[in-house]
Tab-separated table of C-alpha atoms and ligand atoms in Angstrom:
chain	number	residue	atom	x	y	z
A	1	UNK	CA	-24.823	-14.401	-5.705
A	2	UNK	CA	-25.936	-11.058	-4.373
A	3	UNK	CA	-23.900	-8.822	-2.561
A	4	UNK	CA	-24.988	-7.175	0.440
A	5	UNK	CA	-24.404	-3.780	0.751
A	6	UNK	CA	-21.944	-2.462	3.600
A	7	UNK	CA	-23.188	-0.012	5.928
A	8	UNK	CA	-19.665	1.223	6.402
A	9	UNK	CA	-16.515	0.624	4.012
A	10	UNK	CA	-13.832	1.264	6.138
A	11	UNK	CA	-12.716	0.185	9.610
A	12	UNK	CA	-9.908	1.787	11.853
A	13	UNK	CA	-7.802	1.467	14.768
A	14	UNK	CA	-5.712	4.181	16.463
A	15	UNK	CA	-2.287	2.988	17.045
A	16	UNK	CA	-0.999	5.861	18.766
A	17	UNK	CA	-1.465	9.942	18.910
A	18	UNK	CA	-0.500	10.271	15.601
A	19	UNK	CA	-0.440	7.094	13.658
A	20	UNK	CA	-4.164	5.623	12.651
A	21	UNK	CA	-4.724	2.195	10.648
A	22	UNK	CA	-7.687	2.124	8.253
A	23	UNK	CA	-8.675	-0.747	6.009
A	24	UNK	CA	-11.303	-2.651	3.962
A	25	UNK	CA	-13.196	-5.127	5.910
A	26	UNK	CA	-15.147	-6.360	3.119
A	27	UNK	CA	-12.135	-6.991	0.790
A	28	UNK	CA	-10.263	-10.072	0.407
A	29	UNK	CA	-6.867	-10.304	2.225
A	30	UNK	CA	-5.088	-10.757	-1.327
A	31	UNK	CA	-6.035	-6.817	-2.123
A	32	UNK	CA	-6.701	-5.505	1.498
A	33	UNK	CA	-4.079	-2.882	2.116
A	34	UNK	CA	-2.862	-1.369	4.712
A	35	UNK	CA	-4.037	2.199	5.056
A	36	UNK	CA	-1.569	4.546	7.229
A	37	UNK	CA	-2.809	8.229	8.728
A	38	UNK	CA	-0.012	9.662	10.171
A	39	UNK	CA	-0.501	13.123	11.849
A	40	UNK	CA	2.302	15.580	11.386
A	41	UNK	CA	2.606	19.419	12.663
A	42	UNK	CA	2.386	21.052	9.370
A	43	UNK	CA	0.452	18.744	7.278
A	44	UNK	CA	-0.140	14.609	7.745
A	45	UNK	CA	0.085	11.634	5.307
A	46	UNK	CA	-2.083	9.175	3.951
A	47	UNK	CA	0.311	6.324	2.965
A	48	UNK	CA	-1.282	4.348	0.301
A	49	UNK	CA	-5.094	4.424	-0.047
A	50	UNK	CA	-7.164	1.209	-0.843
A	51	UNK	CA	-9.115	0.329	-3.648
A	52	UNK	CA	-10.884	3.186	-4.357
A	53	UNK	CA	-14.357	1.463	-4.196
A	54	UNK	CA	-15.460	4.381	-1.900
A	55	UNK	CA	-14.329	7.863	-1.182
A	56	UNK	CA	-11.301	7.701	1.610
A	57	UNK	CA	-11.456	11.115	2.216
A	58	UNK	CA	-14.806	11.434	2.985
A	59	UNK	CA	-14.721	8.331	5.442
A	60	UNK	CA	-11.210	9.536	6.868
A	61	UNK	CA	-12.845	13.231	6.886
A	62	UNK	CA	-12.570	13.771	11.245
A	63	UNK	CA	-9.041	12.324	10.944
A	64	UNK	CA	-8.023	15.678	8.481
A	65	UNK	CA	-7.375	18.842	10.106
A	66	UNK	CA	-4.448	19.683	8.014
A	67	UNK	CA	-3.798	19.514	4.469
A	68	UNK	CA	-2.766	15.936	3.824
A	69	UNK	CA	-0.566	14.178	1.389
A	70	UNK	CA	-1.077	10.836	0.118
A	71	UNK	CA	1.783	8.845	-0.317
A	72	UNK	CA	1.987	6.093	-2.695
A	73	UNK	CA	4.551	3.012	-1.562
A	74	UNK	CA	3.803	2.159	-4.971
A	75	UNK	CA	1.390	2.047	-7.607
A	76	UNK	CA	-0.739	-1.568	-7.324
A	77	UNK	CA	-3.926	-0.907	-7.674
A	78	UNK	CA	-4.865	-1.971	-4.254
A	79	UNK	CA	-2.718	1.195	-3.048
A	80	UNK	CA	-3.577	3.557	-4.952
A	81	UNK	CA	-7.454	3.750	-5.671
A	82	UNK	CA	-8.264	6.955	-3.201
A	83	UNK	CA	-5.117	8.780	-3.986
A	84	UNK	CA	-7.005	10.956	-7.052
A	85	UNK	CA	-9.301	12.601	-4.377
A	86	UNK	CA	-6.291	13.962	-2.413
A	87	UNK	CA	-4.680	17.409	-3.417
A	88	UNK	CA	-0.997	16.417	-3.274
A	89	UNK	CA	0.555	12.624	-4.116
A	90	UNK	CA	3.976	11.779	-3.339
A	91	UNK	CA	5.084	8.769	-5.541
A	92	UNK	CA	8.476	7.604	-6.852
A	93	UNK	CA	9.424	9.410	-9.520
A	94	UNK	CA	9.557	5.413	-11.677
A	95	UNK	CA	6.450	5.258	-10.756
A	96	UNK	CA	4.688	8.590	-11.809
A	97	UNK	CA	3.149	7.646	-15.141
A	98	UNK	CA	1.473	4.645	-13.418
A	99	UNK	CA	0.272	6.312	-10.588
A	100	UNK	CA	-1.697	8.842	-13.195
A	101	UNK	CA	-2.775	5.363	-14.891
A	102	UNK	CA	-2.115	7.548	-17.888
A	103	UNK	CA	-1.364	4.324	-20.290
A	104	UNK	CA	-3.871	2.308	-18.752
A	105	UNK	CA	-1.246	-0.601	-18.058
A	106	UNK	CA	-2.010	-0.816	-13.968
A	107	UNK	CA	-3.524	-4.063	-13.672
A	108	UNK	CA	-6.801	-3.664	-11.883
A	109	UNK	CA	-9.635	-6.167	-11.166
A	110	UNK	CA	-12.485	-7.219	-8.051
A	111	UNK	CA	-12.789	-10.293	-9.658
A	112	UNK	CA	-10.584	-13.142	-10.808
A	113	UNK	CA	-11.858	-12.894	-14.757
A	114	UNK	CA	-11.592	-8.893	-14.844
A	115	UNK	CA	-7.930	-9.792	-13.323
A	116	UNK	CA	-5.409	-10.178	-16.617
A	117	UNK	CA	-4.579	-13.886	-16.559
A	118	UNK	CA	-0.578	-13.982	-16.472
A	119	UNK	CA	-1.110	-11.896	-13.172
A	120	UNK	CA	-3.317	-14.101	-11.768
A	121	UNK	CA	-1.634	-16.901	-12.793
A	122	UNK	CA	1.345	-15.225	-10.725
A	123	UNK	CA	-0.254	-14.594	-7.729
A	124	UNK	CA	-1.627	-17.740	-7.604
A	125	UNK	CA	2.159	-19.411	-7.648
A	126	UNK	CA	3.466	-17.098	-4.669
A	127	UNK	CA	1.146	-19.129	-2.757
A	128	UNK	CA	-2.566	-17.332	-2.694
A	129	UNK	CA	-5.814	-18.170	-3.604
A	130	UNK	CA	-7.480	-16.364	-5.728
A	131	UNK	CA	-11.054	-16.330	-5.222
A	132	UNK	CA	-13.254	-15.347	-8.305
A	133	UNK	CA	-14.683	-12.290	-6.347
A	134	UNK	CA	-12.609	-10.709	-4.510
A	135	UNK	CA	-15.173	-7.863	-2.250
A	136	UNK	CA	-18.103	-9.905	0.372
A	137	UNK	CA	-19.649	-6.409	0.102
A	138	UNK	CA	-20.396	-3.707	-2.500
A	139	UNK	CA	-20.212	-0.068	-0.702
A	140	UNK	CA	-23.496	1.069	-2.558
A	141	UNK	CA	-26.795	-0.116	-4.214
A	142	UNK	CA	-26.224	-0.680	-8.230
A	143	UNK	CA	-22.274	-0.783	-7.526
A	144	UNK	CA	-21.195	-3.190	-10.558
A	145	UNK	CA	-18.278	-4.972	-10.066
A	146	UNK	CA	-16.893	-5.539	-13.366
A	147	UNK	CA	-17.212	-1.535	-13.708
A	148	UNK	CA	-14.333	-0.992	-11.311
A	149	UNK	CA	-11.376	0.549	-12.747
A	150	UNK	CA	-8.767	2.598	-11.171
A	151	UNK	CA	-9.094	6.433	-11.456
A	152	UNK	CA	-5.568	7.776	-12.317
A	153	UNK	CA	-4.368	10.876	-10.202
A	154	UNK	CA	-4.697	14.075	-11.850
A	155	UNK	CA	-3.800	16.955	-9.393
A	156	UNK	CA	-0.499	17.505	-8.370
A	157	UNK	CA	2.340	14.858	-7.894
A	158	UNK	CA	5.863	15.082	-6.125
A	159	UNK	CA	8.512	12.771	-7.088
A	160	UNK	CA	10.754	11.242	-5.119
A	161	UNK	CA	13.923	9.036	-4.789
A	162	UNK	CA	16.295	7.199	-2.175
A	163	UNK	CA	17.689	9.841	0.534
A	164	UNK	CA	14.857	12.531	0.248
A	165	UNK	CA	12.969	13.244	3.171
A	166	UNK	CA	9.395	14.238	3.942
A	167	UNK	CA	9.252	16.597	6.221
A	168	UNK	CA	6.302	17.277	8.633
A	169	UNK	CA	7.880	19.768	10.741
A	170	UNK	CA	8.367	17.169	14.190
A	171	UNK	CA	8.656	14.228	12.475
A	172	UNK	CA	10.892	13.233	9.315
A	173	UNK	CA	10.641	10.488	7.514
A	174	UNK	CA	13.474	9.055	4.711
A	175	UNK	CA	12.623	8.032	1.741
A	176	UNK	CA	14.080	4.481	1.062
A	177	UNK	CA	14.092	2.967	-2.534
A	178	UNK	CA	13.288	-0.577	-2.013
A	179	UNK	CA	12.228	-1.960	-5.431
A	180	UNK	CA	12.051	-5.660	-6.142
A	181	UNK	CA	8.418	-5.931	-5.767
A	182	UNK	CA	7.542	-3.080	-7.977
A	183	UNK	CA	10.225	-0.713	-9.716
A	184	UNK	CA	9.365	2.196	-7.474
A	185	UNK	CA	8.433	0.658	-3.913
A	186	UNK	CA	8.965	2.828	-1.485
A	187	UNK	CA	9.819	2.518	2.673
A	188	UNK	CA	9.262	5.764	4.856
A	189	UNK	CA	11.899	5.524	7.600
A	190	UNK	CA	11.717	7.428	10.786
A	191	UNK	CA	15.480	6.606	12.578
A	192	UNK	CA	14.414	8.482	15.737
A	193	UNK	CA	11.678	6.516	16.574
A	194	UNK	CA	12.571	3.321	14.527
A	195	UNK	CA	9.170	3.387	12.460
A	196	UNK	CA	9.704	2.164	9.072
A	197	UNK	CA	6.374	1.991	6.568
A	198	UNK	CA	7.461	-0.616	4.133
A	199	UNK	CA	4.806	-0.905	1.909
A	200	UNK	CA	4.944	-4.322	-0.179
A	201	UNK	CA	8.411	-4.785	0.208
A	202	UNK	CA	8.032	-6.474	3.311
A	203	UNK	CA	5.069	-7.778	5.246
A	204	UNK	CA	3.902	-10.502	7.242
A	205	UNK	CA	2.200	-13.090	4.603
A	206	UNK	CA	3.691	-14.666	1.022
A	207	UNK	CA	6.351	-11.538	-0.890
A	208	UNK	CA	4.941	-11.662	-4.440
A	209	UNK	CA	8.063	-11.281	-6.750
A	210	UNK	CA	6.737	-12.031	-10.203
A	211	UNK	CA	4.222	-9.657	-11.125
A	212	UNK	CA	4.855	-7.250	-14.152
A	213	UNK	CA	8.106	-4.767	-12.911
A	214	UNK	CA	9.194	-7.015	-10.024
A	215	UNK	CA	12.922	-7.948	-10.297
A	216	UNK	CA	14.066	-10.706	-8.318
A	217	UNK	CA	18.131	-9.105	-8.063
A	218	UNK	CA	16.544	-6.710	-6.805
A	219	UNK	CA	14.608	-7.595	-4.442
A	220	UNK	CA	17.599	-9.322	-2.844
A	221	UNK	CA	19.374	-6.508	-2.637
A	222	UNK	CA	16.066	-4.819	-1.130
A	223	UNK	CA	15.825	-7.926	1.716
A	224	UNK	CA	19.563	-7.666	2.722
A	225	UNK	CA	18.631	-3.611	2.989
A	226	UNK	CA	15.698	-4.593	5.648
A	227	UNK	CA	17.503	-6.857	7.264
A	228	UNK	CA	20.441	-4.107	8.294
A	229	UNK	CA	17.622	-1.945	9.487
A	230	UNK	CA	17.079	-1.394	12.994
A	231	UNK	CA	13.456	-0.824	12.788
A	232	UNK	CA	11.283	-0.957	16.148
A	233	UNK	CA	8.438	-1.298	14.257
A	234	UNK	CA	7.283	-2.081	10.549
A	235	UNK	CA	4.077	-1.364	9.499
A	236	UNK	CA	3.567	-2.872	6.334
A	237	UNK	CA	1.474	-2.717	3.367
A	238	UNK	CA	-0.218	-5.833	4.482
A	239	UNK	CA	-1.288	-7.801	7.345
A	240	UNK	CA	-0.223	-7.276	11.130
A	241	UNK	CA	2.958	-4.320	12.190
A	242	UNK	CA	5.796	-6.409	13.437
A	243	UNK	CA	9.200	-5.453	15.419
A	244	UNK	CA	12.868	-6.263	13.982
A	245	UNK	CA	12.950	-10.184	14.763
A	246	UNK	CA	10.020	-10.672	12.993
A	247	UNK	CA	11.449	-8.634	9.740
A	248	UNK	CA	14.728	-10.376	10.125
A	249	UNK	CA	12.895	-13.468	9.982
A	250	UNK	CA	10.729	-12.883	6.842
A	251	UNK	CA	14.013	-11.690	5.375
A	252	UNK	CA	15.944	-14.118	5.611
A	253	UNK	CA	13.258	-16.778	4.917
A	254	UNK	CA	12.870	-15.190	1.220
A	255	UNK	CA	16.784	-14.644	0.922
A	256	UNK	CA	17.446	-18.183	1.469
A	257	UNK	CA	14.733	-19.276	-1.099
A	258	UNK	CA	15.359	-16.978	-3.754
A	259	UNK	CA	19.493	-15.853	-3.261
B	1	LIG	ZN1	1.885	-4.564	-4.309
């Protein structure tokens, strides 16, 4: 089946003055991330990134007037794909090696055979489909998609763990270490407006707690962490932003199957 090729490979939608949603219209749900502008005094954030299947920065371009750091919440592939064409990453510092995709062990894949089977297999028993291509688009003519790979970041990269706090000169935003999902997930926690960014340790469809580096104690802990947070809003690394009921409900849902 042939592809069309998209005219445009990202959508967005302005949340408020400073915070702008971009995604992937043409990608499957499964690997659709959440992509999170956020404009700061001193310099902004790009927290997490998409696929990589076409240049971010040049589709985000009126969007950066400052320098901008791109923020990894962790290293999936379907979070990290842009973050090579930014000048400064911010990634936890377990997660460093895979974010420059130095050993090559990141799984990566647009389609369910170039997708390593135990993964699959995983993702399949949190409760998704998996459909054997995974894009309804390709952003360019002779785009092949068993060529994909993830490009690993090679400028500069700033480590960071639970308690540190990126600073954008009117807002600041806490690091929290929320691993379960990944070893080095990441939130971004504003306490004086109650924004958390939570990345894939809590969103609004099926937690995925089995692929290679989740840890199920830990991800425990992580839930009873979210649920003591008194977040206004979440925006997550998937699916639709939600207020505090709505992440005390997913969290307790998951800590009563899995605690
Ligand atoms: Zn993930």
């Amino acid at each position: 089946m042939a592809l069309k090729i998209a005219d445009h490979w990202f959508e967005r939608k302005t949340i408020d003055d400073a915070i702008t949603l971009l995604w992937e219209p043409y990608v499957d749900p499964l690997i659709r991330c959440n992509i999170w502008h956020v404009r700061g005094r001193d310099f902004d954030l790009m927290i997490d990134t998409g696929l990589g299947i076409a240049s971010l920065a040049e589709a985000a371009q009126d969007l950066l007037e400052k320098p901008v750091k791109a923020v990894a919440t962790h290293t999936h592939y379907d979070h990290v794909g842009g973050h090579h064409e930014f000048q400064e990453c911010i990634v936890h510092k377990l997660e460093e090696a895979s974010l420059r995709n130095e050993d090559k062990s990141n799984f990566a894949g647009l389609t369910k055979d170039t997708i390593d089977p135990y993964v699959a297999e995983k993702i399949e028993a949190s409760g998704y489909k998996l459909k054997d291509v995974l894009v309804t688009a390709i952003p360019k003519k002779g785009f092949n998609l068993a060529d994909y790979e993830l490009k690993g970041v090679q400028n500069k990269i700033t480590t960071v763990e639970a308690g540190d706090v990126i600073d954008l000169g009117d807002r600041q935003f806490e690091i929290l270490h929320l691993p379960g999902h990944s070893p080095g997930s990441i939130g971004l926690w504003e306490a004086k407006s109650g924004t958390l960014f939570s990345g894939d340790a809590i969103y609004d469809g099926p937690l995925i707690e089995t692929l290679p580096g989740a840890d199920l104690d830990q991800y425990i802990a992580t839930l009873r962490t979210l649920m003591d947070i008194p977040a206004t809003v979440v925006h997550a690394g998937h699916d639709p932003s939600f207020g505090r009921d709505t992440l005390q409900q997913i969290a307790r849902k998951y800590l009563t199957m899995w605690a």
